[in-house]
XYZ file of C-alpha atoms in Angstrom:
755
model
C 0.000 0.000 0.000
C 2.850 2.382 0.845
C 4.546 1.678 -2.459
C 1.318 2.397 -4.340
C 0.849 5.686 -2.484
C 4.419 6.767 -3.242
C 3.936 5.990 -6.923
C 0.683 7.921 -6.943
C 2.369 10.855 -5.206
C 5.055 10.884 -7.899
C 2.412 11.102 -10.627
C 0.491 13.775 -8.719
C 3.556 15.943 -8.227
C 4.699 15.541 -11.817
C 1.262 16.480 -13.109
C 0.908 19.412 -10.743
C 4.387 20.714 -11.543
C 3.736 20.535 -15.256
C 0.279 22.011 -14.853
C 1.586 24.946 -12.832
C 4.212 25.728 -15.432
C 1.983 25.627 -18.529
C 2.323 28.984 -20.262
C 0.970 30.800 -23.271
C 2.577 32.837 -25.981
C 0.824 34.763 -28.704
C 2.112 36.302 -31.910
C 3.221 39.888 -31.856
C 0.956 41.996 -34.028
C 1.359 45.313 -35.770
C -1.688 47.533 -36.008
C -2.370 48.999 -39.384
C -3.644 52.171 -37.822
C -1.118 52.664 -35.035
C 2.133 54.621 -35.040
C 5.311 52.865 -36.045
C 8.178 53.756 -33.771
C 11.772 52.689 -33.863
C 14.133 51.593 -31.174
C 16.386 53.891 -29.286
C 17.864 54.928 -26.005
C 16.148 53.978 -22.794
C 13.718 56.619 -21.569
C 11.215 56.836 -18.723
C 7.459 56.917 -18.818
C 6.282 59.871 -16.799
C 5.209 59.234 -13.252
C 2.208 60.699 -11.536
C -1.486 59.929 -11.471
C -2.628 60.062 -15.042
C 1.012 60.366 -16.152
C 0.282 63.652 -17.886
C 1.592 67.109 -17.245
C -0.926 69.761 -16.216
C -2.283 71.356 -19.333
C -0.970 68.627 -21.616
C -2.932 67.297 -24.568
C -4.467 64.556 -22.434
C -6.048 67.161 -20.199
C -8.182 68.562 -22.991
C -11.464 67.148 -24.341
C -10.944 64.000 -26.336
C -12.121 63.305 -29.833
C -14.438 60.383 -30.436
C -12.781 57.070 -31.233
C -11.282 56.603 -34.651
C -9.181 53.893 -36.122
C -6.169 56.085 -35.786
C -5.088 56.091 -39.367
C -3.400 59.479 -38.983
C 0.310 59.940 -39.314
C 1.925 58.025 -36.469
C 3.993 61.064 -35.508
C 0.836 62.836 -34.322
C 0.645 60.913 -31.030
C 2.095 62.846 -28.097
C 3.745 60.917 -25.248
C 5.451 61.769 -21.980
C 8.259 59.214 -22.183
C 10.839 61.997 -21.711
C 8.836 63.499 -18.802
C 7.534 66.139 -21.180
C 5.035 66.104 -24.040
C 6.851 65.104 -27.249
C 5.783 63.581 -30.559
C 6.511 59.850 -30.466
C 8.623 59.999 -33.617
C 10.868 62.716 -32.163
C 11.894 60.547 -29.202
C 15.219 58.714 -29.653
C 13.780 55.645 -27.939
C 12.328 52.235 -28.604
C 8.749 53.179 -27.821
C 5.330 52.556 -29.299
C 2.324 54.597 -28.235
C -1.281 53.726 -29.073
C -4.208 55.978 -28.236
C -7.123 54.735 -26.173
C -9.500 55.679 -28.990
C -7.593 53.458 -31.408
C -7.910 50.539 -29.002
C -11.672 51.040 -28.775
C -12.131 51.170 -32.532
C -10.255 47.888 -32.926
C -12.409 46.160 -30.304
C -9.596 46.035 -27.746
C -11.330 46.290 -24.376
C -8.884 44.382 -22.186
C -5.129 44.269 -21.909
C -4.952 40.688 -23.213
C -5.867 41.933 -26.701
C -3.081 44.538 -26.779
C -0.840 42.095 -28.637
C -3.142 42.602 -31.631
C -2.272 46.298 -31.958
C 1.189 46.937 -30.444
C 4.328 45.916 -32.380
C 6.575 43.312 -30.796
C 4.443 42.815 -27.681
C 3.219 39.443 -26.397
C 0.433 40.001 -23.855
C -1.535 36.822 -23.301
C -3.558 34.956 -20.625
C -2.178 32.084 -18.590
C -4.559 30.455 -16.064
C -5.895 33.863 -15.103
C -2.439 35.434 -15.160
C -0.815 37.368 -17.957
C 2.450 36.500 -19.674
C 4.183 39.550 -21.155
C 7.262 39.494 -23.373
C 9.003 42.072 -25.552
C 11.601 40.999 -28.155
C 11.306 37.483 -26.759
C 12.267 38.646 -23.251
C 9.782 37.888 -20.507
C 8.794 35.479 -17.786
C 6.839 32.476 -19.044
C 6.225 31.050 -15.578
C 3.950 31.876 -12.670
C 5.520 29.302 -10.341
C 6.672 30.205 -6.846
C 7.160 33.880 -6.188
C 8.386 34.548 -9.710
C 7.477 38.045 -10.852
C 7.061 39.559 -14.316
C 10.127 40.317 -16.442
C 8.348 43.173 -18.230
C 7.274 45.856 -15.750
C 3.566 46.714 -15.975
C 2.344 50.093 -14.743
C -1.066 51.704 -14.383
C -0.577 55.473 -14.297
C 2.890 54.989 -12.833
C 1.787 52.365 -10.259
C 3.730 49.096 -10.510
C 1.556 45.955 -10.805
C 3.718 43.245 -9.179
C 1.895 40.007 -10.018
C 0.968 38.368 -13.349
C -2.749 38.081 -12.485
C -3.018 41.888 -12.224
C -2.432 42.451 -15.916
C -6.028 41.686 -16.959
C -7.461 45.126 -16.201
C -9.855 46.672 -18.716
C -8.308 48.887 -21.407
C -10.999 51.578 -21.132
C -10.930 55.351 -20.634
C -7.264 55.347 -21.572
C -5.456 58.305 -23.025
C -2.829 55.940 -24.431
C -0.594 52.937 -23.837
C 3.172 53.406 -23.985
C 5.468 50.410 -24.520
C 9.240 50.707 -24.030
C 11.460 47.973 -25.489
C 14.670 46.780 -23.905
C 15.861 46.761 -20.275
C 14.749 49.757 -18.211
C 16.837 49.121 -15.114
C 18.012 52.673 -14.397
C 14.603 54.297 -14.152
C 12.373 51.297 -13.370
C 14.728 49.106 -11.372
C 13.811 45.504 -10.677
C 11.659 43.386 -12.990
C 12.050 45.569 -16.078
C 14.514 43.282 -17.866
C 12.451 43.081 -21.020
C 10.928 46.565 -20.972
C 7.982 48.456 -19.517
C 4.304 48.913 -20.365
C 2.380 51.870 -18.929
C -1.391 52.185 -19.187
C -2.105 55.908 -18.943
C -5.657 56.875 -18.061
C -7.324 59.957 -19.445
C -7.144 62.923 -17.068
C -9.924 65.242 -15.893
C -10.646 67.982 -18.429
C -10.990 71.746 -18.137
C -14.357 71.752 -19.931
C -17.327 69.397 -19.577
C -17.270 66.456 -21.976
C -18.284 62.820 -22.065
C -18.914 59.754 -24.175
C -21.023 56.585 -24.231
C -19.780 53.414 -25.939
C -21.857 50.312 -26.670
C -20.421 47.102 -28.109
C -21.928 43.877 -29.447
C -20.117 40.954 -31.005
C -19.585 37.259 -31.429
C -19.935 34.755 -28.600
C -22.796 36.806 -27.098
C -20.629 39.856 -26.473
C -22.421 42.877 -25.013
C -21.038 45.865 -23.178
C -21.515 49.497 -22.296
C -18.983 51.988 -20.972
C -18.486 55.705 -20.771
C -17.066 58.712 -18.996
C -17.980 62.224 -17.963
C -15.362 64.859 -17.179
C -15.193 68.526 -16.339
C -14.639 71.258 -13.718
C -16.490 71.217 -10.398
C -15.163 74.672 -9.545
C -12.110 76.813 -10.118
C -9.107 74.590 -9.573
C -11.108 71.368 -9.179
C -11.695 68.934 -12.065
C -13.275 65.485 -11.922
C -13.516 62.482 -14.216
C -15.863 59.538 -13.685
C -15.689 56.451 -15.887
C -16.885 52.866 -15.808
C -18.552 50.037 -17.636
C -19.992 46.529 -17.759
C -19.089 43.832 -20.315
C -19.874 40.151 -20.897
C -18.763 37.614 -23.497
C -18.662 33.828 -23.691
C -15.240 32.223 -23.908
C -13.972 30.636 -27.138
C -13.604 27.092 -25.737
C -16.793 25.040 -25.872
C -17.277 22.155 -23.460
C -19.066 19.587 -25.593
C -19.838 17.369 -22.574
C -22.102 20.032 -21.000
C -23.019 18.358 -17.704
C -25.428 20.253 -15.493
C -22.674 21.773 -13.374
C -20.483 22.949 -16.247
C -21.222 25.955 -18.444
C -21.240 25.464 -22.192
C -18.686 28.188 -22.879
C -16.072 27.851 -20.183
C -12.788 29.347 -21.244
C -11.390 32.812 -21.827
C -14.639 34.746 -21.500
C -15.482 38.097 -19.910
C -17.820 39.085 -17.090
C -16.368 42.426 -16.075
C -17.370 45.552 -14.241
C -15.070 48.470 -13.612
C -15.006 52.075 -12.513
C -12.615 54.950 -11.874
C -12.860 58.359 -10.241
C -10.097 60.925 -10.699
C -9.717 64.397 -9.192
C -7.279 67.080 -10.276
C -6.719 69.982 -7.880
C -4.756 73.077 -8.891
C -4.691 75.363 -5.823
C -1.990 77.499 -7.480
C -0.593 77.804 -10.985
C 2.536 75.892 -9.910
C 0.951 73.136 -7.792
C -1.124 70.190 -9.079
C -2.587 67.352 -7.022
C -3.933 64.223 -8.748
C -6.071 61.730 -6.793
C -7.613 58.591 -8.268
C -9.318 55.358 -7.247
C -9.841 52.479 -9.668
C -11.638 49.134 -9.290
C -11.730 46.234 -11.769
C -13.552 42.921 -11.344
C -13.923 40.005 -13.748
C -15.858 36.862 -12.780
C -15.500 34.881 -16.022
C -13.554 31.626 -16.171
C -10.174 32.317 -17.748
C -9.124 28.689 -18.060
C -9.340 27.509 -21.648
C -6.806 24.680 -21.994
C -7.755 21.523 -23.895
C -6.072 18.459 -25.445
C -4.026 19.196 -28.565
C -3.125 15.541 -29.190
C -4.148 12.008 -28.138
C -5.022 11.450 -24.460
C -4.389 8.184 -22.612
C -5.300 7.887 -18.927
C -4.884 4.127 -18.778
C -8.665 3.678 -18.569
C -10.866 2.213 -21.298
C -13.621 4.300 -22.886
C -12.362 7.777 -21.898
C -13.769 10.452 -24.211
C -11.506 13.282 -25.383
C -11.210 15.659 -28.329
C -8.292 17.627 -29.738
C -10.471 19.703 -32.029
C -9.501 23.396 -31.714
C -11.594 25.447 -29.258
C -13.388 22.388 -27.886
C -12.899 20.298 -24.769
C -14.613 17.662 -22.638
C -14.758 18.592 -18.985
C -16.371 16.803 -16.071
C -15.745 19.747 -13.741
C -16.703 23.443 -13.826
C -14.180 26.176 -14.562
C -14.419 29.422 -12.609
C -12.453 32.547 -11.739
C -12.789 35.771 -9.764
C -10.257 38.551 -10.301
C -10.400 41.838 -8.358
C -8.023 44.805 -8.508
C -8.106 48.041 -6.496
C -5.662 50.881 -7.252
C -5.461 54.065 -5.193
C -3.082 56.872 -6.151
C -2.018 60.328 -4.977
C 0.320 62.434 -7.092
C 1.709 65.902 -6.390
C 3.556 68.073 -8.915
C 5.252 71.345 -7.857
C 6.843 73.521 -10.508
C 9.322 75.304 -8.260
C 10.695 77.356 -11.161
C 10.994 77.268 -14.924
C 13.907 74.844 -14.537
C 13.045 72.802 -11.431
C 10.046 70.475 -10.865
C 9.367 68.257 -7.848
C 7.005 65.252 -7.981
C 5.644 62.712 -5.519
C 3.622 59.596 -6.333
C 2.016 57.351 -3.700
C 0.346 54.066 -4.710
C -1.746 51.418 -2.967
C -2.624 48.209 -4.840
C -4.754 45.288 -3.654
C -5.223 42.351 -5.986
C -7.146 39.122 -5.384
C -7.742 36.166 -7.669
C -9.332 32.738 -7.253
C -9.539 30.130 -10.020
C -10.660 26.513 -10.443
C -10.356 24.288 -13.491
C -10.369 20.716 -14.762
C -6.926 19.835 -16.092
C -7.038 16.712 -18.263
C -9.713 17.572 -20.822
C -11.685 14.349 -20.472
C -14.947 13.143 -18.950
C -13.002 10.882 -16.582
C -12.308 12.253 -13.056
C -8.518 12.548 -13.149
C -6.936 15.983 -12.454
C -8.702 19.024 -11.033
C -7.521 22.315 -9.582
C -10.118 22.823 -6.894
C -8.938 26.221 -5.750
C -6.094 28.624 -6.488
C -6.373 31.824 -4.424
C -3.767 34.556 -4.864
C -3.540 37.815 -2.926
C -1.118 40.706 -3.283
C -1.157 43.950 -1.290
C 1.479 46.593 -1.937
C 2.363 50.212 -1.271
C 4.989 52.352 -2.967
C 6.351 55.866 -2.694
C 8.462 57.683 -5.265
C 10.009 61.168 -5.216
C 11.508 62.912 -8.251
C 13.485 66.098 -8.767
C 13.650 67.283 -12.393
C 16.097 69.840 -13.732
C 15.748 71.328 -17.205
C 18.538 73.687 -18.214
C 19.920 74.874 -21.534
C 22.287 71.978 -22.262
C 21.805 69.817 -19.192
C 18.698 67.905 -18.066
C 18.534 65.527 -15.135
C 16.232 63.390 -12.997
C 16.972 62.448 -9.379
C 14.753 59.827 -7.777
C 14.120 57.844 -4.610
C 11.802 54.820 -4.443
C 10.329 52.557 -1.747
C 8.139 49.506 -2.291
C 6.620 46.878 0.029
C 4.447 43.899 -0.951
C 2.849 40.992 0.906
C 1.886 38.056 -1.299
C 0.067 34.756 -0.661
C -0.809 31.859 -2.957
C -2.239 28.374 -2.333
C -2.684 25.840 -5.107
C -4.784 22.670 -4.540
C -4.452 19.903 -7.140
C -6.937 17.057 -6.776
C -5.830 13.739 -8.261
C -9.298 12.271 -8.688
C -10.500 8.690 -8.727
C -13.930 7.023 -9.077
C -13.150 5.514 -5.678
C -13.502 8.394 -3.161
C -11.061 6.698 -0.787
C -8.311 6.911 -3.419
C -8.602 10.675 -4.026
C -5.453 12.660 -3.159
C -5.053 16.433 -2.857
C -1.670 18.038 -3.496
C -1.390 21.391 -1.679
C 1.354 23.783 -2.798
C 1.568 27.322 -1.500
C 3.763 30.251 -0.676
C 3.702 33.562 1.100
C 6.282 36.285 0.647
C 7.201 39.754 1.849
C 9.097 41.852 -0.667
C 10.869 45.149 0.070
C 12.685 47.318 -2.434
C 14.654 50.534 -1.919
C 16.302 52.481 -4.727
C 18.024 55.765 -5.493
C 18.776 56.794 -9.044
C 19.707 59.539 -11.471
C 19.400 60.027 -15.218
C 21.151 62.918 -16.942
C 21.560 64.169 -20.517
C 24.164 66.681 -21.696
C 23.957 68.272 -25.158
C 27.407 68.952 -26.606
C 25.726 70.457 -29.668
C 22.186 70.601 -30.998
C 22.874 67.272 -32.733
C 25.069 65.377 -30.234
C 23.904 64.293 -26.757
C 25.246 61.999 -24.038
C 22.835 60.247 -21.690
C 24.040 58.455 -18.532
C 22.130 56.865 -15.697
C 22.649 54.799 -12.575
C 20.356 53.101 -10.094
C 21.352 51.657 -6.727
C 18.808 48.918 -6.077
C 18.289 46.911 -2.862
C 15.942 43.911 -2.701
C 14.781 41.819 0.232
C 12.470 38.841 -0.303
C 11.309 36.774 2.693
C 9.367 33.687 1.613
C 7.833 30.575 3.188
C 6.563 27.593 1.211
C 3.951 25.041 2.313
C 3.198 21.558 1.029
C 1.013 18.554 1.776
C -0.569 15.484 0.235
C -3.924 15.079 1.919
C -4.878 12.742 3.522
C -1.441 11.076 3.554
C 0.719 14.071 4.500
C -0.617 17.094 6.428
C -0.190 20.503 4.809
C 2.504 22.411 6.715
C 5.253 24.946 6.094
C 8.201 22.964 4.751
C 10.816 25.527 3.759
C 11.590 29.203 3.508
C 14.333 31.742 3.359
C 15.402 35.331 2.835
C 17.014 36.674 -0.316
C 18.888 39.988 -0.142
C 20.600 41.682 -3.060
C 22.153 45.071 -3.775
C 22.654 45.849 -7.455
C 24.012 48.756 -9.511
C 22.111 49.280 -12.771
C 23.979 51.594 -15.173
C 23.181 52.989 -18.608
C 25.224 54.911 -21.180
C 23.792 56.192 -24.467
C 25.143 58.444 -27.211
C 22.616 60.135 -29.485
C 23.406 61.871 -32.776
C 21.071 63.603 -35.253
C 22.375 63.391 -38.814
C 19.620 65.819 -39.825
C 16.461 67.048 -38.057
C 14.663 64.152 -39.787
C 17.231 61.386 -39.108
C 18.214 60.437 -35.546
C 20.572 57.713 -34.345
C 21.765 56.255 -31.077
C 24.042 53.653 -29.554
C 23.447 52.373 -26.021
C 24.524 49.953 -23.324
C 22.085 49.328 -20.466
C 21.475 46.749 -17.768
C 18.206 45.163 -16.695
C 17.604 43.272 -13.477
C 14.994 40.938 -12.024
C 14.975 39.920 -8.361
C 15.272 36.335 -7.166
C 12.645 34.351 -5.276
C 11.652 31.063 -3.694
C 10.231 27.968 -5.352
C 7.088 26.092 -4.549
C 7.966 22.882 -2.649
C 9.598 20.064 -4.581
C 8.680 16.401 -4.137
C 11.242 16.057 -1.334
C 9.681 18.981 0.562
C 12.491 21.452 -0.187
C 11.846 24.892 -1.677
C 15.218 26.194 -2.867
C 15.679 29.800 -3.846
C 16.496 30.918 -7.353
C 18.843 33.803 -8.017
C 18.334 37.172 -9.722
C 18.426 37.674 -13.467
C 20.644 40.249 -15.178
C 20.528 41.316 -18.813
C 23.199 43.453 -20.493
C 21.810 45.073 -23.644
C 23.828 46.573 -26.513
C 21.701 48.416 -29.036
C 21.965 50.796 -31.967
C 19.340 52.242 -34.232
C 18.090 54.937 -36.554
C 14.729 56.718 -36.648
C 13.824 58.734 -39.700
C 11.006 60.758 -41.193
C 11.554 61.247 -44.952
C 9.808 62.492 -48.093
C 8.274 65.461 -46.281
C 6.853 63.173 -43.617
C 5.304 60.660 -46.021
C 7.784 57.916 -45.102
C 8.718 56.811 -41.592
C 11.533 54.250 -41.502
C 13.000 53.016 -38.222
C 15.718 50.433 -37.695
C 17.138 48.823 -34.552
C 19.704 46.096 -33.910
C 20.400 44.624 -30.491
C 22.472 42.039 -28.626
C 21.377 40.643 -25.237
C 23.689 38.829 -22.803
C 21.788 37.008 -20.030
C 23.338 36.147 -16.689
C 21.142 34.007 -14.446
C 18.166 33.819 -16.836
C 15.244 32.551 -14.738
C 13.843 29.371 -16.326
C 11.947 26.281 -15.238
C 14.224 23.290 -14.720
C 13.175 19.655 -14.423
C 14.723 17.954 -11.390
C 14.434 14.161 -10.976
C 12.550 12.282 -9.841
C 9.512 14.498 -10.482
C 9.967 18.209 -9.706
C 9.832 21.348 -11.843
C 11.629 24.265 -10.193
C 12.707 27.753 -11.156
C 16.478 27.928 -11.721
C 19.059 30.118 -13.446
C 20.719 29.634 -16.824
C 22.960 31.543 -19.218
C 21.679 32.682 -22.604
C 22.084 35.212 -25.388
C 19.891 36.827 -28.014
C 20.389 39.146 -30.944
C 18.177 40.558 -33.633
C 17.062 43.426 -35.818
C 13.816 45.293 -36.408
C 12.674 47.344 -39.364
C 9.435 49.318 -39.200
C 8.234 51.223 -42.258
C 5.192 53.437 -42.614
C 4.444 55.031 -46.003
C 1.609 57.430 -46.864
C 1.915 58.387 -50.550
C -1.258 60.492 -50.187
C -2.962 61.692 -46.978
C -5.769 59.109 -47.143
C -3.676 56.015 -47.876
C -1.165 54.309 -45.533
C 0.952 51.168 -45.812
C 3.080 49.557 -43.076
C 5.661 46.777 -43.162
C 7.572 45.452 -40.152
C 9.866 42.419 -40.457
C 11.646 41.335 -37.269
C 14.451 38.803 -36.808
C 15.367 37.417 -33.367
C 17.877 34.667 -32.578
C 17.901 33.218 -29.055
C 19.888 30.356 -27.534
C 21.036 28.965 -24.238
C 24.782 29.161 -23.710
C 24.720 27.130 -20.481
C 21.731 25.085 -19.272
C 21.107 21.425 -18.425
C 17.772 19.833 -17.558
C 16.146 16.402 -17.358
C 13.091 15.376 -19.345
C 10.887 14.024 -16.551
C 8.857 11.521 -18.554
C 11.958 9.672 -19.787
C 14.371 10.822 -17.012
C 16.953 11.535 -19.733
C 19.272 14.499 -19.008
C 19.969 16.987 -21.810
C 22.623 19.611 -22.386
C 20.482 22.414 -23.837
C 23.307 24.766 -24.838
C 22.507 26.043 -28.317
C 18.779 25.332 -27.992
C 16.235 28.057 -28.760
C 14.399 29.781 -25.933
C 10.674 29.147 -25.742
C 8.217 31.496 -27.468
C 10.861 33.224 -29.607
C 10.136 32.786 -33.351
C 13.062 33.747 -35.553
C 10.891 35.741 -37.947
C 7.751 37.789 -37.619
C 6.470 39.872 -40.511
C 3.652 42.359 -40.132
C 1.963 44.328 -42.905
C -1.110 46.515 -43.283
C -2.976 48.877 -45.584
C -5.421 51.616 -44.559
C -7.599 53.786 -46.808
C -9.943 56.668 -45.971
C -12.954 57.674 -48.090
C -14.861 60.960 -47.977
C -18.562 60.046 -48.061
C -19.712 63.655 -48.062
C -22.803 63.256 -45.883
C -23.717 64.671 -42.503
C -24.218 61.345 -40.728
C -22.023 59.222 -43.016
C -19.126 61.588 -43.532
C -15.988 59.456 -43.497
C -15.149 55.763 -43.913
C -11.805 54.195 -43.066
C -10.944 50.610 -44.050
C -7.951 48.751 -42.645
C -6.543 45.309 -43.411
C -3.601 43.870 -41.494
C -1.726 40.580 -41.506
C 0.860 39.053 -39.203
C 3.042 36.032 -39.892
C 5.030 33.979 -37.372
C 7.718 31.425 -38.137
C 7.942 28.258 -36.038
C 7.432 28.767 -32.286
C 8.952 26.301 -29.787
C 7.095 25.596 -26.514
C 9.571 23.163 -24.899
C 13.320 23.519 -24.366
C 13.682 19.827 -25.307
C 11.542 20.134 -28.488
C 11.206 16.352 -28.853
C 7.770 16.118 -30.489
C 5.820 17.946 -33.188
C 3.350 18.990 -30.482
C 6.173 20.828 -28.707
C 6.019 23.541 -31.372
C 3.699 25.473 -33.666
C 4.417 25.576 -37.380
C 4.417 28.918 -39.264
C 1.034 30.615 -39.600
C -0.567 33.863 -40.768
C -3.547 35.740 -39.310
C -5.534 38.495 -41.071
C -7.659 41.212 -39.378
C -10.134 43.700 -40.889
C -11.483 46.957 -39.463
C -13.915 49.633 -40.695
C -14.834 52.917 -38.989
C -17.626 55.302 -40.060
C -18.002 58.769 -38.533
C -20.320 61.741 -38.884
C -19.278 65.230 -39.954
C -18.371 66.506 -36.466
C -16.973 63.121 -35.308
C -19.316 62.942 -32.357
C -20.835 59.675 -33.571
C -18.710 56.780 -34.816
C -19.381 53.147 -35.676
C -16.469 50.696 -35.704
C -16.747 47.195 -37.168
C -13.968 44.621 -36.799
C -13.176 41.012 -37.662
C -10.031 39.489 -36.174
C -8.542 36.216 -37.438
C -10.636 36.451 -40.584
C -9.669 32.979 -41.818
C -10.448 31.372 -38.430
C -6.885 30.074 -38.336
C -6.301 27.473 -35.609
C -2.833 27.872 -34.118
C -1.438 26.664 -30.797
C -0.085 29.252 -28.369
C 1.375 26.729 -25.908
C 1.518 22.996 -25.270
C 2.795 20.775 -22.465
C 3.224 17.024 -22.116
C 1.522 15.931 -18.891
C 2.416 12.270 -19.168
C -1.086 11.296 -20.285
C -0.903 13.502 -23.398
C -0.439 17.070 -24.563
C -2.621 19.802 -23.102
C -2.450 23.287 -24.581
C -4.157 26.457 -25.646
C -5.308 27.737 -29.006
C -5.107 31.296 -30.272
C -8.392 33.175 -30.447
C -10.720 32.039 -33.270
C -12.502 34.386 -35.645
C -13.891 37.256 -33.577
C -16.201 40.009 -34.784
C -17.801 43.004 -33.160
C -19.372 46.442 -33.584
C -18.866 49.471 -31.338
C -21.106 52.555 -31.439
C -19.814 55.707 -29.731
C -21.507 59.023 -29.035
C -19.685 62.028 -27.596
C -21.242 65.054 -25.966
């Protein structure tokens, strides 16, 4: 009996380890109607509630949503802590307006990968996996944190499950490529994404948006904004949306919904106040709440399933599954912010930003995709509560600009994962409990300075002194055989210097270049318990980036052509490592990556725009060994490709505007875009055809009609026009491959009315 229990425990732990590490990757996508921006020197996204300067463009009444087919250089960003056209910034940054996102049917952050170049932003068991240029964390195990820093109005979102907030009432989204260690510190190895909400306006304005679409999609949202009195402005926004998930459970027992994966059942709201007691002092206060109660689990078999039991039904048809258990999820996020900006003089500005973030998530899902009771995640609660405080001193002189900063951050995190290894015999059911709680503290001081030798030549240097402390405790149990208790823990402390040096040169006012070395850093953490009860720590990750590029605006602004080439040297890359007899743990490896990006936007006439964006990325381990757990064969993986890093992606689009001449039907804009991915590998071992996805192409269409004063617009969209079935991740669980499929054909219509 003891031998049988030990064998069963081995299978349970192997399944649970593999299940916990299953990740998703999605193709990067280039929006036909969004700005094309090149790579360049590392620059900060502005801090402060709303991330906009008083009196900036975002503070004024907004136009109704459009597909954004205007010249990409029109979008104004605050990536240099001042309002600048995106094309004039010598930086690897893409900015997309909130109105463009609405017109394309992008209402949550998961769909951002459809409109932002080079960004992977996809769901993973209720979490989000974010990568830029192939750099990003593809695990949610243990206390692992994101590799791409995610911000909401300057507030850092520390856990992967917090990235599913609604992309509504946004002024814009800014995405910075490459390590951002100097100004963002820890966990910005791959880059930074900042969701910047629209600010209160100086005049009364508002808008109502209604959306309908496939899979029973319905939603309504809106905002109202204006002055309450002299020096007091308010903005109220919110909405409610529902949509069935794309994965259909064809078993449909009474306790399982028909559409059970990847849906939406969201409600959200935000209130923002802007106080200007004097012309030099601005206070921004905001409170935001997001809640989504739809099941986010949409995995299903992608190949044959064998549970060792006769007559088990399964299907590997895309977007279908057979589930004997219900899937569910609850995700709640509360963000409170207080920002103060004091313009002490024409040259000196002082800022303070205080953030409070509370995130909670609870999920449950059936894990084997069959009608047989085999593997079930009964409950997976996660809770993160954090506070942060940042102070900045800005100096803006004739030839010398600088930023001085101090930062403090504290987070308390808890997670408990219950895997039920089911059996028709109730006495044989086992529950594997894996959990962790952690306290994370971070202190940092930094500076970033730019000196202009001439109008064309500038030197930018930066340095951040970063201190991390991570106290963690892991728990484990195998009920009813082994009680659930704390089994291991530890404290990780690390002080790290994060430098940056960049030289910028303008060949002409229309052609800018740069060369840069910068360092990114991600803190270490503690693993979930292994099969022997241990929970070893894994070390920090460091990335040295060498990059050069050119940004250009030619032919009197008709042609935008941007080029970037980069080389990444990883030290301590955080990866999942298989450890015999049956554990999957986070560990550190050595790796490198290099590549090049070309982004072209051409408008031969004002109403016609073409874009083309080929990207090449080569990744490989230089030092990494791991054991394939099903065969217990060790492998030297040096030279192997990193997961979710296709060598080639090619993106192209065409957009055309038509003058209809009427009052109600005044303008029509049509956009077609396509994205192509070469082969994507999901497993470091890459032993089976199901460990990878072959090359594929996806086509999207969009049409926007507006009236003469642009107060009423109607946007129609179809994404994945050909209903292409492509895998975004797979994993071999011992009984077969379980995975996820990219979104099927999706259509929708959004009607907007401004007042």
